[in-house]
JSON list of C-alpha atoms in Angstrom, two decimals:
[
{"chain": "A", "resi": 1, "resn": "UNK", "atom": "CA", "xyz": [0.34, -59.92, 266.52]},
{"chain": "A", "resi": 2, "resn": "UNK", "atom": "CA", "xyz": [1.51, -56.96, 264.25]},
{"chain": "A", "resi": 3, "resn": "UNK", "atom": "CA", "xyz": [-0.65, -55.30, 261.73]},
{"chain": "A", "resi": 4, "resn": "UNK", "atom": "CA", "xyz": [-0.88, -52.63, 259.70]},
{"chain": "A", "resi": 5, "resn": "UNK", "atom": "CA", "xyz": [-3.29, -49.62, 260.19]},
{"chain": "A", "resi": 6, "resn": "UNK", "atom": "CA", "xyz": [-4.29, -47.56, 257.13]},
{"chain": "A", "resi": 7, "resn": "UNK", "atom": "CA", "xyz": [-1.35, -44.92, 257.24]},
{"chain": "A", "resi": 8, "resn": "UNK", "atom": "CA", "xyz": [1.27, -48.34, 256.83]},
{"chain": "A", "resi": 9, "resn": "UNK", "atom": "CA", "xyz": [2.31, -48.32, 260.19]},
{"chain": "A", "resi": 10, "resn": "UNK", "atom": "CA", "xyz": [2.79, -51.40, 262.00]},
{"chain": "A", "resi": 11, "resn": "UNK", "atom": "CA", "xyz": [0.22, -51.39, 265.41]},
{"chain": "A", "resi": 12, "resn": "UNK", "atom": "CA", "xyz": [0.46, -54.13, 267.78]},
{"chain": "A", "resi": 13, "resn": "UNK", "atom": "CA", "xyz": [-2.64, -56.36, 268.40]},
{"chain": "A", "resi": 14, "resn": "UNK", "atom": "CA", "xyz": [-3.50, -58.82, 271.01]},
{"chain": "A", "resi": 15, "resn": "UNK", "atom": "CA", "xyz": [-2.14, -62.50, 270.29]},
{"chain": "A", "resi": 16, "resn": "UNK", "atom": "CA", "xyz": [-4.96, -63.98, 271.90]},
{"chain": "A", "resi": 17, "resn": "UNK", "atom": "CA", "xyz": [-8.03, -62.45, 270.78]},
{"chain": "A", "resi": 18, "resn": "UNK", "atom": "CA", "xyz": [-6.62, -59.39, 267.93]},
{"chain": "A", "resi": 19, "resn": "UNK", "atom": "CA", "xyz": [-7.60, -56.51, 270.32]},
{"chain": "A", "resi": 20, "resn": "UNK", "atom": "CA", "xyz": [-5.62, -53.14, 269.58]},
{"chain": "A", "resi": 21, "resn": "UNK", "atom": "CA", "xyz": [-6.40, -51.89, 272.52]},
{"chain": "A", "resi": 22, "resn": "UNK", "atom": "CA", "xyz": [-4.11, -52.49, 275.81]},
{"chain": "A", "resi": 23, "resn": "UNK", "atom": "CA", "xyz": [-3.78, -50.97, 279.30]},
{"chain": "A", "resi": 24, "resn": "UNK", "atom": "CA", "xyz": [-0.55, -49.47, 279.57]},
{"chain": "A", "resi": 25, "resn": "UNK", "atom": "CA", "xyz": [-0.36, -49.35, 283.21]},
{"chain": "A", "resi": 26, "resn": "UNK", "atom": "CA", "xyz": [-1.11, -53.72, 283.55]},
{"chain": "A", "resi": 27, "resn": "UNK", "atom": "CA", "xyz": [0.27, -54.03, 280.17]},
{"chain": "A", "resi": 28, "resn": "UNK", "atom": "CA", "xyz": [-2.45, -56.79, 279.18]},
{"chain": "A", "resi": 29, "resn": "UNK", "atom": "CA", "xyz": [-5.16, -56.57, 276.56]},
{"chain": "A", "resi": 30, "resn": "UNK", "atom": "CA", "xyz": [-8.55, -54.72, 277.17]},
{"chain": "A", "resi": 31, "resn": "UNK", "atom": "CA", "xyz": [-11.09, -57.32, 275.91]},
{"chain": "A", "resi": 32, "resn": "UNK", "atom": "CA", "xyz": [-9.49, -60.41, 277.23]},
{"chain": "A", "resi": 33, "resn": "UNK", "atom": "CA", "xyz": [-6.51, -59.82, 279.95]},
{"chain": "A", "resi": 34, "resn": "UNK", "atom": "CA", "xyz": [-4.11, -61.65, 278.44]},
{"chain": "A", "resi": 35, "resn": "UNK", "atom": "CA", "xyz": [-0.69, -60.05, 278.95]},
{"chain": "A", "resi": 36, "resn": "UNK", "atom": "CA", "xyz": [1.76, -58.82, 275.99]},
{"chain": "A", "resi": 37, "resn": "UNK", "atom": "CA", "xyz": [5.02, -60.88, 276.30]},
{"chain": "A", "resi": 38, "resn": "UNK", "atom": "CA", "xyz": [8.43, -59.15, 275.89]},
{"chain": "A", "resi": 39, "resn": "UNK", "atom": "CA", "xyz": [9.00, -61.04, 272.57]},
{"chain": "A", "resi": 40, "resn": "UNK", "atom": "CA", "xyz": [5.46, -59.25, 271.02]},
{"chain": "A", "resi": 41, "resn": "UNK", "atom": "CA", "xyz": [6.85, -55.63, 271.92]},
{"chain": "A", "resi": 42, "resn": "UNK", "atom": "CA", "xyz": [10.38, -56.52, 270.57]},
{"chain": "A", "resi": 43, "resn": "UNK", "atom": "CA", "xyz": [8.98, -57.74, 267.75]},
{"chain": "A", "resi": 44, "resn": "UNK", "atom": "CA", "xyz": [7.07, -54.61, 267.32]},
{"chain": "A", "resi": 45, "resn": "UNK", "atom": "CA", "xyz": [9.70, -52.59, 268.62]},
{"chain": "A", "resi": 46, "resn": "UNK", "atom": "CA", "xyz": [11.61, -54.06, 264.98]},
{"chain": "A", "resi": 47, "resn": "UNK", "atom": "CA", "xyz": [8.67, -53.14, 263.08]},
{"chain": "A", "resi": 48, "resn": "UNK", "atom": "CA", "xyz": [8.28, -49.86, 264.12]},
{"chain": "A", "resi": 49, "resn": "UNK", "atom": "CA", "xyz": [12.06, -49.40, 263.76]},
{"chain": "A", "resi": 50, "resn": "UNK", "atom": "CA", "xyz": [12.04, -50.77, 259.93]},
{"chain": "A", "resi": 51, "resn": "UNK", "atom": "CA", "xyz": [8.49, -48.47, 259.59]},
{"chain": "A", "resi": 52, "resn": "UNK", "atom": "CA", "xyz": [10.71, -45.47, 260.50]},
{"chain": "A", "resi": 53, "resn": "UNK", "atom": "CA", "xyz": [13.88, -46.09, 258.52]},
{"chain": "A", "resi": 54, "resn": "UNK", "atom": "CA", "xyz": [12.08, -47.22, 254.79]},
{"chain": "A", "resi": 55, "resn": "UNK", "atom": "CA", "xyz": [10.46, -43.43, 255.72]},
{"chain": "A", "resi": 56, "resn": "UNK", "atom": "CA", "xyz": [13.32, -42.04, 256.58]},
{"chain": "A", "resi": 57, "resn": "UNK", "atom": "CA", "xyz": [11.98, -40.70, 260.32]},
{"chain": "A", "resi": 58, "resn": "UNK", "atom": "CA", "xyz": [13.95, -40.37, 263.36]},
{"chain": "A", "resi": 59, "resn": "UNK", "atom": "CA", "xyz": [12.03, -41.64, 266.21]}
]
Protein backbone atom coordinates (compact mmCIF):
# COMPACT_ATOMS: atom_id res chain seq x y z
CA UNK A 1 0.00 0.00 0.00
CA UNK A 2 1.31 3.55 -1.01
CA UNK A 3 0.36 6.68 0.71
CA UNK A 4 1.11 9.95 1.00
CA UNK A 5 2.80 11.62 4.08
CA UNK A 6 2.23 15.36 4.68
CA UNK A 7 5.27 16.73 2.56
CA UNK A 8 3.40 14.72 -0.79
CA UNK A 9 5.69 12.06 -0.87
CA UNK A 10 4.60 8.69 -1.53
CA UNK A 11 5.67 6.22 1.78
CA UNK A 12 5.07 2.65 1.56
CA UNK A 13 2.70 0.98 4.11
CA UNK A 14 2.06 -2.54 5.05
CA UNK A 15 -0.62 -4.37 2.74
CA UNK A 16 -1.78 -6.36 5.46
CA UNK A 17 -2.34 -4.33 8.39
CA UNK A 18 -1.21 -0.29 7.02
CA UNK A 19 1.97 -0.27 9.24
CA UNK A 20 4.74 2.28 7.95
CA UNK A 21 7.08 0.83 9.75
CA UNK A 22 9.30 -2.25 8.35
CA UNK A 23 12.54 -4.03 9.32
CA UNK A 24 14.93 -3.51 6.71
CA UNK A 25 17.16 -6.27 7.53
CA UNK A 26 13.85 -9.23 7.32
CA UNK A 27 12.16 -6.89 5.05
CA UNK A 28 8.60 -7.67 6.71
CA UNK A 29 6.33 -5.32 8.60
CA UNK A 30 6.88 -4.41 12.36
CA UNK A 31 3.36 -4.89 13.80
CA UNK A 32 2.36 -7.95 11.94
CA UNK A 33 5.38 -9.90 10.02
CA UNK A 34 3.99 -10.04 6.94
CA UNK A 35 6.65 -9.65 4.25
CA UNK A 36 6.72 -6.75 1.45
CA UNK A 37 6.49 -8.51 -2.00
CA UNK A 38 8.72 -7.33 -4.90
CA UNK A 39 5.61 -5.97 -6.75
CA UNK A 40 4.84 -3.41 -3.43
CA UNK A 41 8.52 -1.93 -3.67
CA UNK A 42 8.30 -1.68 -7.54
CA UNK A 43 5.31 -0.16 -7.26
CA UNK A 44 6.73 2.27 -4.87
CA UNK A 45 9.89 2.35 -6.51
CA UNK A 46 7.36 4.12 -9.61
CA UNK A 47 5.95 6.37 -7.15
CA UNK A 48 8.86 7.65 -5.76
CA UNK A 49 10.30 7.96 -9.28
CA UNK A 50 7.08 10.08 -10.60
CA UNK A 51 7.37 12.02 -6.84
CA UNK A 52 10.90 13.05 -7.99
CA UNK A 53 10.39 13.98 -11.62
CA UNK A 54 6.80 16.29 -11.19
CA UNK A 55 9.59 18.05 -8.56
CA UNK A 56 12.10 18.06 -10.69
CA UNK A 57 14.78 16.09 -8.13
CA UNK A 58 17.44 13.80 -9.09
CA UNK A 59 17.46 10.93 -6.82
Amino acid sequence: MIFLNPSGAPELGCSECGCRWYDRLTNSCYECGQIVSEEDIAEYQAALELFYEERGIKP
